[in-house]
Amino acid sequence: MESTESSYVSSPEAARKRSPPPPKSPTSENAEKPTYVRFLVSNAAAGSVIGKGGSTINEFQSKSGARIQLSRSHEFFPGTSDRIIMVSGAIDDILKAVELILAKLLDELNIKDNDDAEPRTKVRLIVSNSSCGSIIGKGGATIKSFIEGSQAGIKISPQDNNFYGLNDRLVTVTGTLDEQLQAIDLILSKLCEDSHYSQAMHAPFSYAATYNSMSYAPNGAGVKFPNHKEDHSNSITIGVSDEHIGLVLGRGGRNIMEISQVSGARIKISDRGDFMSGTTDRKVTITGSQRAIHQAESMILQKVANASERVMD
């Protein structure tokens, strides 16, 4: 169902009268069940969410109890120039994390035009096409009740057929921070009732595999050597030339810490002089889930590729 956001905008007076909503998970079973929410953030704003050396994202995870992941700096939701944030955990933990993130982004905007009215902003959630029906409801009844209950504008984008294999749509939530949080709570609580939605939590985080073929650096930095251990160990070793290893490490280990934090993978670099067989490439071993490995590997290769491009220029 298409609805115009302007039809559902509440007045600033109404927003101020409402106190922040308490978390209202549908059942205690769903409240504890791990789930997730994904939403878009601009590339510039993503830096403020990560913080220096991953300090902000660490703080938010610690305060909320939820896990926060970001897509790579060059990897956007198809048709946009925005990165993807995924927050996973119990519903209440997710809502705490989302509130911390959105409040941080609001603070970054530094809106001071009208001190009396709370700023109304937009947040775009990513929801699979198959799950959008449960948010819309019969004859649009569910989405209308969410709009009335939260006072936020909620609009579901039409399916974008320009990207082959894209099965996700954007749900735009417009309102004050409190209204957005209330709407996200209602939407997420409803999505939790859909078993297909929760199962998709373990689907690949990135869109790169579907829409962009991975481009490896011309110096062969992207050659993969899977470790032949048990399959569940999920570990690969890639070679990075000795001259570029400093870019991967960063000053004081900052880059490798950020890559590990954002991807969730463990990264180990071999000692000086310990090279891949027959090369002068240092061994970089990445361990974790397949998604974490893929993300960490791409971030490492991107740093190397950027350096190669600068040399070529």
mmCIF file of C-alpha atoms in Angstrom:
data_model
loop_
_atom_site.group_PDB
_atom_site.id
_atom_site.type_symbol
_atom_site.label_atom_id
_atom_site.label_comp_id
_atom_site.label_asym_id
_atom_site.label_seq_id
_atom_site.Cartn_x
_atom_site.Cartn_y
_atom_site.Cartn_z
ATOM 1 C CA MET A 1 0.000 0.000 0.000
ATOM 2 C CA GLU A 2 1.322 3.456 -0.890
ATOM 3 C CA SER A 3 0.599 6.274 1.502
ATOM 4 C CA THR A 4 1.874 9.837 1.462
ATOM 5 C CA GLU A 5 3.819 10.789 4.522
ATOM 6 C CA SER A 6 2.312 14.290 4.718
ATOM 7 C CA SER A 7 -1.112 12.788 5.418
ATOM 8 C CA TYR A 8 0.097 11.342 8.688
ATOM 9 C CA VAL A 9 2.299 14.081 10.146
ATOM 10 C CA SER A 10 1.324 15.035 13.691
ATOM 11 C CA SER A 11 1.722 18.522 15.109
ATOM 12 C CA PRO A 12 4.745 19.456 17.254
ATOM 13 C CA GLU A 13 2.303 20.205 20.104
ATOM 14 C CA ALA A 14 1.020 16.627 19.984
ATOM 15 C CA ALA A 15 4.587 15.334 19.940
ATOM 16 C CA ARG A 16 5.545 17.290 23.064
ATOM 17 C CA LYS A 17 2.490 16.134 25.012
ATOM 18 C CA ARG A 18 3.342 12.484 24.512
ATOM 19 C CA SER A 19 5.832 10.964 26.904
ATOM 20 C CA PRO A 20 8.430 8.536 25.523
ATOM 21 C CA PRO A 21 6.731 5.192 24.916
ATOM 22 C CA PRO A 22 7.686 2.235 27.108
ATOM 23 C CA PRO A 23 8.954 -0.818 25.194
ATOM 24 C CA LYS A 24 5.915 -2.830 24.220
ATOM 25 C CA SER A 25 7.001 -6.184 22.930
ATOM 26 C CA PRO A 26 4.001 -8.348 22.004
ATOM 27 C CA THR A 27 4.843 -11.349 24.173
ATOM 28 C CA SER A 28 7.612 -12.233 26.572
ATOM 29 C CA GLU A 29 8.582 -15.061 24.210
ATOM 30 C CA ASN A 30 9.057 -12.658 21.277
ATOM 31 C CA ALA A 31 10.751 -10.122 23.550
ATOM 32 C CA GLU A 32 13.559 -12.573 24.295
ATOM 33 C CA LYS A 33 13.742 -14.120 20.836
ATOM 34 C CA PRO A 34 16.749 -12.782 18.889
ATOM 35 C CA THR A 35 15.735 -10.661 15.933
ATOM 36 C CA TYR A 36 17.133 -7.706 13.996
ATOM 37 C CA VAL A 37 16.403 -4.447 12.241
ATOM 38 C CA ARG A 38 18.253 -2.941 9.293
ATOM 39 C CA PHE A 39 18.199 0.708 8.295
ATOM 40 C CA LEU A 40 20.119 3.142 6.119
ATOM 41 C CA VAL A 41 22.658 5.735 7.155
ATOM 42 C CA SER A 42 24.680 8.120 5.009
ATOM 43 C CA ASN A 43 28.357 7.305 4.531
ATOM 44 C CA ALA A 44 29.326 10.490 6.374
ATOM 45 C CA ALA A 45 27.029 9.779 9.320
ATOM 46 C CA ALA A 46 28.317 6.198 9.575
ATOM 47 C CA GLY A 47 31.650 7.557 10.791
ATOM 48 C CA SER A 48 30.007 9.209 13.790
ATOM 49 C CA VAL A 49 28.249 5.937 14.650
ATOM 50 C CA ILE A 50 31.547 4.015 14.529
ATOM 51 C CA GLY A 51 33.514 6.670 16.432
ATOM 52 C CA LYS A 52 37.267 6.997 16.753
ATOM 53 C CA GLY A 53 38.768 3.520 16.694
ATOM 54 C CA GLY A 54 35.273 2.030 17.050
ATOM 55 C CA SER A 55 34.720 3.748 20.429
ATOM 56 C CA THR A 56 31.127 4.906 19.793
ATOM 57 C CA ILE A 57 29.845 1.645 18.353
ATOM 58 C CA ASN A 58 31.491 -0.214 21.265
ATOM 59 C CA GLU A 59 29.789 2.100 23.763
ATOM 60 C CA PHE A 60 26.381 1.680 22.096
ATOM 61 C CA GLN A 61 26.725 -2.111 22.054
ATOM 62 C CA SER A 62 27.756 -2.121 25.708
ATOM 63 C CA LYS A 63 24.889 0.164 26.799
ATOM 64 C CA SER A 64 22.189 -1.638 24.806
ATOM 65 C CA GLY A 65 23.270 -5.274 24.843
ATOM 66 C CA ALA A 66 22.554 -5.457 21.092
ATOM 67 C CA ARG A 67 25.028 -6.177 18.293
ATOM 68 C CA ILE A 68 25.585 -3.369 15.770
ATOM 69 C CA GLN A 69 27.084 -4.006 12.321
ATOM 70 C CA LEU A 70 27.704 -1.721 9.351
ATOM 71 C CA SER A 71 28.142 -2.450 5.677
ATOM 72 C CA ARG A 72 31.509 -1.498 4.176
ATOM 73 C CA SER A 73 32.282 2.132 3.383
ATOM 74 C CA HIS A 74 31.915 1.543 -0.370
ATOM 75 C CA GLU A 75 28.922 -0.781 -0.138
ATOM 76 C CA PHE A 76 25.512 0.842 -0.361
ATOM 77 C CA PHE A 77 21.894 -0.245 -0.510
ATOM 78 C CA PRO A 78 21.059 -0.594 -4.231
ATOM 79 C CA GLY A 79 19.863 2.647 -5.781
ATOM 80 C CA THR A 80 21.151 4.788 -2.882
ATOM 81 C CA SER A 81 24.455 6.138 -1.583
ATOM 82 C CA ASP A 82 23.638 4.998 1.957
ATOM 83 C CA ARG A 83 25.280 2.279 4.030
ATOM 84 C CA ILE A 84 23.348 -0.339 5.984
ATOM 85 C CA ILE A 85 23.276 -0.651 9.760
ATOM 86 C CA MET A 86 22.071 -3.945 11.206
ATOM 87 C CA VAL A 87 21.159 -4.138 14.895
ATOM 88 C CA SER A 88 20.466 -7.596 16.307
ATOM 89 C CA GLY A 89 19.453 -9.020 19.698
ATOM 90 C CA ALA A 90 16.324 -9.033 21.861
ATOM 91 C CA ILE A 91 13.696 -6.444 20.858
ATOM 92 C CA ASP A 92 14.233 -4.191 23.880
ATOM 93 C CA ASP A 93 18.012 -4.246 23.382
ATOM 94 C CA ILE A 94 17.565 -3.393 19.687
ATOM 95 C CA LEU A 95 15.298 -0.453 20.552
ATOM 96 C CA LYS A 96 17.863 0.869 23.044
ATOM 97 C CA ALA A 97 20.605 0.645 20.401
ATOM 98 C CA VAL A 98 18.427 2.259 17.705
ATOM 99 C CA GLU A 99 17.581 5.109 20.110
ATOM 100 C CA LEU A 100 21.305 5.684 20.823
ATOM 101 C CA ILE A 101 22.143 5.657 17.093
ATOM 102 C CA LEU A 102 19.272 7.924 15.996
ATOM 103 C CA ALA A 103 19.913 10.351 18.879
ATOM 104 C CA LYS A 104 23.572 10.505 17.831
ATOM 105 C CA LEU A 105 22.636 11.193 14.192
ATOM 106 C CA LEU A 106 20.150 13.849 15.345
ATOM 107 C CA ASP A 107 22.855 15.455 17.441
ATOM 108 C CA GLU A 108 25.174 15.477 14.418
ATOM 109 C CA LEU A 109 22.541 17.383 12.402
ATOM 110 C CA ASN A 110 22.685 20.062 15.109
ATOM 111 C CA ILE A 111 19.198 21.346 14.365
ATOM 112 C CA LYS A 112 18.614 24.661 16.150
ATOM 113 C CA ASP A 113 16.050 26.317 13.889
ATOM 114 C CA ASN A 114 13.185 26.086 16.343
ATOM 115 C CA ASP A 115 13.896 25.380 19.988
ATOM 116 C CA ASP A 116 10.202 24.857 20.733
ATOM 117 C CA ALA A 117 9.543 22.045 18.274
ATOM 118 C CA GLU A 118 11.328 18.714 18.208
ATOM 119 C CA PRO A 119 12.910 18.096 14.808
ATOM 120 C CA ARG A 120 11.120 15.625 12.541
ATOM 121 C CA THR A 121 13.489 13.426 10.566
ATOM 122 C CA LYS A 122 13.316 10.316 8.406
ATOM 123 C CA VAL A 123 14.755 6.871 8.985
ATOM 124 C CA ARG A 124 14.555 4.245 6.238
ATOM 125 C CA LEU A 125 14.173 0.646 7.382
ATOM 126 C CA ILE A 126 14.984 -2.287 5.088
ATOM 127 C CA VAL A 127 12.254 -4.948 5.069
ATOM 128 C CA SER A 128 12.026 -7.927 2.753
ATOM 129 C CA ASN A 129 9.215 -7.827 0.216
ATOM 130 C CA SER A 130 7.685 -11.002 1.677
ATOM 131 C CA SER A 131 7.473 -9.413 5.152
ATOM 132 C CA CYS A 132 5.936 -6.104 4.031
ATOM 133 C CA GLY A 133 2.479 -7.664 3.859
ATOM 134 C CA SER A 134 2.365 -8.204 7.621
ATOM 135 C CA ILE A 135 3.163 -4.510 8.198
ATOM 136 C CA ILE A 136 0.494 -3.351 5.727
ATOM 137 C CA GLY A 137 -2.245 -5.687 6.971
ATOM 138 C CA LYS A 138 -5.619 -6.386 5.397
ATOM 139 C CA GLY A 139 -6.770 -3.291 3.533
ATOM 140 C CA GLY A 140 -3.921 -1.345 5.094
ATOM 141 C CA ALA A 141 -5.392 -1.761 8.599
ATOM 142 C CA THR A 142 -2.096 -2.616 10.345
ATOM 143 C CA ILE A 143 -0.054 0.248 8.917
ATOM 144 C CA LYS A 144 -2.887 2.673 9.733
ATOM 145 C CA SER A 145 -2.941 1.482 13.350
ATOM 146 C CA PHE A 146 0.851 1.912 13.535
ATOM 147 C CA ILE A 147 0.583 5.468 12.197
ATOM 148 C CA GLU A 148 -2.150 6.324 14.688
ATOM 149 C CA GLY A 149 -0.346 4.607 17.565
ATOM 150 C CA SER A 150 3.026 6.238 16.956
ATOM 151 C CA GLN A 151 1.997 9.559 15.332
ATOM 152 C CA ALA A 152 4.814 8.936 12.829
ATOM 153 C CA GLY A 153 4.475 8.966 9.072
ATOM 154 C CA ILE A 154 5.082 5.471 7.642
ATOM 155 C CA LYS A 155 5.520 4.893 3.924
ATOM 156 C CA ILE A 156 6.490 1.649 2.158
ATOM 157 C CA SER A 157 8.326 2.046 -1.138
ATOM 158 C CA PRO A 158 7.189 0.157 -4.226
ATOM 159 C CA GLN A 159 9.363 -2.771 -5.221
ATOM 160 C CA ASP A 160 12.368 -1.645 -7.263
ATOM 161 C CA ASN A 161 12.736 -3.840 -10.346
ATOM 162 C CA ASN A 162 15.870 -2.052 -11.548
ATOM 163 C CA PHE A 163 18.091 -4.358 -9.505
ATOM 164 C CA TYR A 164 17.954 -8.027 -10.365
ATOM 165 C CA GLY A 165 17.429 -10.177 -7.302
ATOM 166 C CA LEU A 166 16.579 -7.297 -4.952
ATOM 167 C CA ASN A 167 13.856 -8.592 -2.625
ATOM 168 C CA ASP A 168 13.929 -5.760 -0.099
ATOM 169 C CA ARG A 169 11.881 -2.583 0.163
ATOM 170 C CA LEU A 170 12.374 0.594 2.164
ATOM 171 C CA VAL A 171 9.976 1.550 4.945
ATOM 172 C CA THR A 172 10.362 5.284 5.640
ATOM 173 C CA VAL A 173 9.440 6.396 9.160
ATOM 174 C CA THR A 174 9.058 10.181 9.596
ATOM 175 C CA GLY A 175 8.688 11.910 12.948
ATOM 176 C CA THR A 176 10.362 13.041 16.133
ATOM 177 C CA LEU A 177 12.781 10.619 17.782
ATOM 178 C CA ASP A 178 10.056 9.372 20.167
ATOM 179 C CA GLU A 179 7.576 8.870 17.332
ATOM 180 C CA GLN A 180 10.137 7.008 15.235
ATOM 181 C CA LEU A 181 11.057 4.722 18.135
ATOM 182 C CA GLN A 182 7.403 3.961 18.835
ATOM 183 C CA ALA A 183 6.796 3.167 15.145
ATOM 184 C CA ILE A 184 9.929 0.975 14.921
ATOM 185 C CA ASP A 185 8.808 -0.862 18.069
ATOM 186 C CA LEU A 186 5.373 -1.557 16.523
ATOM 187 C CA ILE A 187 6.867 -2.593 13.165
ATOM 188 C CA LEU A 188 9.553 -4.814 14.689
ATOM 189 C CA SER A 189 7.117 -6.456 17.115
ATOM 190 C CA LYS A 190 4.914 -7.336 14.149
ATOM 191 C CA LEU A 191 7.838 -8.620 12.070
ATOM 192 C CA CYS A 192 8.881 -10.874 14.964
ATOM 193 C CA GLU A 193 5.653 -12.817 14.484
ATOM 194 C CA ASP A 194 6.848 -13.702 10.959
ATOM 195 C CA SER A 195 9.152 -16.736 11.155
ATOM 196 C CA HIS A 196 10.604 -15.951 7.707
ATOM 197 C CA TYR A 197 11.757 -12.545 8.936
ATOM 198 C CA SER A 198 13.745 -13.959 11.866
ATOM 199 C CA GLN A 199 15.303 -16.645 9.663
ATOM 200 C CA ALA A 200 16.633 -13.956 7.323
ATOM 201 C CA MET A 201 18.783 -12.624 10.185
ATOM 202 C CA HIS A 202 21.504 -15.060 9.107
ATOM 203 C CA ALA A 203 21.293 -14.204 5.400
ATOM 204 C CA PRO A 204 24.293 -12.420 3.845
ATOM 205 C CA PHE A 205 24.527 -8.889 5.187
ATOM 206 C CA SER A 206 25.892 -7.378 1.995
ATOM 207 C CA TYR A 207 24.353 -6.729 -1.414
ATOM 208 C CA ALA A 208 27.742 -6.871 -3.133
ATOM 209 C CA ALA A 209 27.474 -10.526 -4.095
ATOM 210 C CA THR A 210 24.173 -9.926 -5.855
ATOM 211 C CA TYR A 211 24.867 -6.639 -7.561
ATOM 212 C CA ASN A 212 28.603 -6.113 -7.913
ATOM 213 C CA SER A 213 31.212 -8.680 -8.816
ATOM 214 C CA MET A 214 34.092 -8.485 -6.366
ATOM 215 C CA SER A 215 37.050 -6.686 -7.900
ATOM 216 C CA TYR A 216 40.414 -7.754 -6.597
ATOM 217 C CA ALA A 217 43.505 -5.588 -6.627
ATOM 218 C CA PRO A 218 45.714 -6.028 -9.717
ATOM 219 C CA ASN A 219 48.739 -6.961 -7.592
ATOM 220 C CA GLY A 220 47.118 -10.264 -6.628
ATOM 221 C CA ALA A 221 46.282 -9.173 -3.081
ATOM 222 C CA GLY A 222 42.944 -10.922 -3.301
ATOM 223 C CA VAL A 223 44.064 -14.496 -3.854
ATOM 224 C CA LYS A 224 42.167 -16.739 -1.442
ATOM 225 C CA PHE A 225 43.607 -19.814 0.237
ATOM 226 C CA PRO A 226 40.799 -21.531 2.172
ATOM 227 C CA ASN A 227 42.041 -23.321 5.273
ATOM 228 C CA HIS A 228 41.231 -27.008 4.981
ATOM 229 C CA LYS A 229 40.015 -27.502 8.519
ATOM 230 C CA GLU A 230 36.518 -28.466 9.579
ATOM 231 C CA ASP A 231 33.942 -26.445 7.658
ATOM 232 C CA HIS A 232 32.522 -24.843 10.798
ATOM 233 C CA SER A 233 35.865 -23.214 11.614
ATOM 234 C CA ASN A 234 35.171 -20.567 8.917
ATOM 235 C CA SER A 235 38.676 -19.301 8.382
ATOM 236 C CA ILE A 236 40.508 -18.078 5.288
ATOM 237 C CA THR A 237 43.988 -16.726 4.701
ATOM 238 C CA ILE A 238 44.677 -14.028 2.122
ATOM 239 C CA GLY A 239 47.986 -12.563 1.032
ATOM 240 C CA VAL A 240 48.738 -8.849 1.363
ATOM 241 C CA SER A 241 52.025 -7.467 0.071
ATOM 242 C CA ASP A 242 54.521 -6.506 2.769
ATOM 243 C CA GLU A 243 54.521 -2.857 1.620
ATOM 244 C CA HIS A 244 50.751 -2.576 2.105
ATOM 245 C CA ILE A 245 50.439 -4.342 5.470
ATOM 246 C CA GLY A 246 50.815 -1.017 7.294
ATOM 247 C CA LEU A 247 47.628 0.246 5.604
ATOM 248 C CA VAL A 248 45.735 -2.754 6.933
ATOM 249 C CA LEU A 249 47.118 -2.267 10.463
ATOM 250 C CA GLY A 250 46.733 1.518 10.612
ATOM 251 C CA ARG A 251 48.401 3.795 13.120
ATOM 252 C CA GLY A 252 48.481 2.050 16.483
ATOM 253 C CA GLY A 253 46.473 -0.822 14.979
ATOM 254 C CA ARG A 254 43.472 1.486 14.468
ATOM 255 C CA ASN A 255 42.466 0.192 11.017
ATOM 256 C CA ILE A 256 42.575 -3.482 11.907
ATOM 257 C CA MET A 257 40.601 -2.802 15.109
ATOM 258 C CA GLU A 258 37.909 -0.966 13.157
ATOM 259 C CA ILE A 259 37.723 -3.696 10.489
ATOM 260 C CA SER A 260 37.407 -6.340 13.205
ATOM 261 C CA GLN A 261 34.769 -4.299 15.067
ATOM 262 C CA VAL A 262 32.619 -3.510 12.045
ATOM 263 C CA SER A 263 32.794 -7.011 10.533
ATOM 264 C CA GLY A 264 32.796 -9.076 13.713
ATOM 265 C CA ALA A 265 35.705 -11.186 12.400
ATOM 266 C CA ARG A 266 39.015 -11.964 14.119
ATOM 267 C CA ILE A 267 42.048 -10.933 12.059
ATOM 268 C CA LYS A 268 45.610 -12.146 12.529
ATOM 269 C CA ILE A 269 48.612 -10.921 10.528
ATOM 270 C CA SER A 270 51.721 -13.079 10.230
ATOM 271 C CA ASP A 271 55.070 -11.921 11.618
ATOM 272 C CA ARG A 272 57.603 -10.136 9.423
ATOM 273 C CA GLY A 273 59.325 -12.602 7.117
ATOM 274 C CA ASP A 274 56.455 -15.128 7.414
ATOM 275 C CA PHE A 275 55.102 -15.036 3.854
ATOM 276 C CA MET A 276 52.581 -16.936 1.741
ATOM 277 C CA SER A 277 54.397 -19.790 0.023
ATOM 278 C CA GLY A 278 56.358 -18.569 -3.008
ATOM 279 C CA THR A 279 55.454 -14.897 -2.491
ATOM 280 C CA THR A 280 56.487 -11.845 -0.451
ATOM 281 C CA ASP A 281 52.899 -11.414 0.746
ATOM 282 C CA ARG A 282 52.200 -11.504 4.466
ATOM 283 C CA LYS A 283 49.511 -13.921 5.660
ATOM 284 C CA VAL A 284 46.279 -12.339 6.875
ATOM 285 C CA THR A 285 44.045 -14.926 8.529
ATOM 286 C CA ILE A 286 40.373 -13.994 8.961
ATOM 287 C CA THR A 287 38.165 -16.074 11.262
ATOM 288 C CA GLY A 288 34.438 -15.824 12.029
ATOM 289 C CA SER A 289 31.084 -16.325 10.333
ATOM 290 C CA GLN A 290 31.084 -16.399 6.537
ATOM 291 C CA ARG A 291 29.422 -12.978 6.498
ATOM 292 C CA ALA A 292 32.021 -11.531 8.900
ATOM 293 C CA ILE A 293 34.877 -13.024 6.864
ATOM 294 C CA HIS A 294 33.459 -11.649 3.602
ATOM 295 C CA GLN A 295 33.053 -8.182 5.098
ATOM 296 C CA ALA A 296 36.517 -8.081 6.719
ATOM 297 C CA GLU A 297 38.190 -9.413 3.566
ATOM 298 C CA SER A 298 36.523 -6.770 1.393
ATOM 299 C CA MET A 299 37.466 -3.963 3.780
ATOM 300 C CA ILE A 300 41.111 -5.128 3.766
ATOM 301 C CA LEU A 301 41.226 -5.448 -0.012
ATOM 302 C CA GLN A 302 39.618 -2.030 -0.423
ATOM 303 C CA LYS A 303 42.408 -0.411 1.623
ATOM 304 C CA VAL A 304 45.012 -2.163 -0.539
ATOM 305 C CA ALA A 305 43.172 -1.284 -3.763
ATOM 306 C CA ASN A 306 42.950 2.394 -2.742
ATOM 307 C CA ALA A 307 46.708 2.457 -2.206
ATOM 308 C CA SER A 308 47.314 0.800 -5.595
ATOM 309 C CA GLU A 309 45.074 3.362 -7.305
ATOM 310 C CA ARG A 310 46.997 6.242 -5.723
ATOM 311 C CA VAL A 311 50.295 4.755 -6.913
ATOM 312 C CA MET A 312 48.908 4.305 -10.445
ATOM 313 C CA ASP A 313 47.658 7.911 -10.525
#
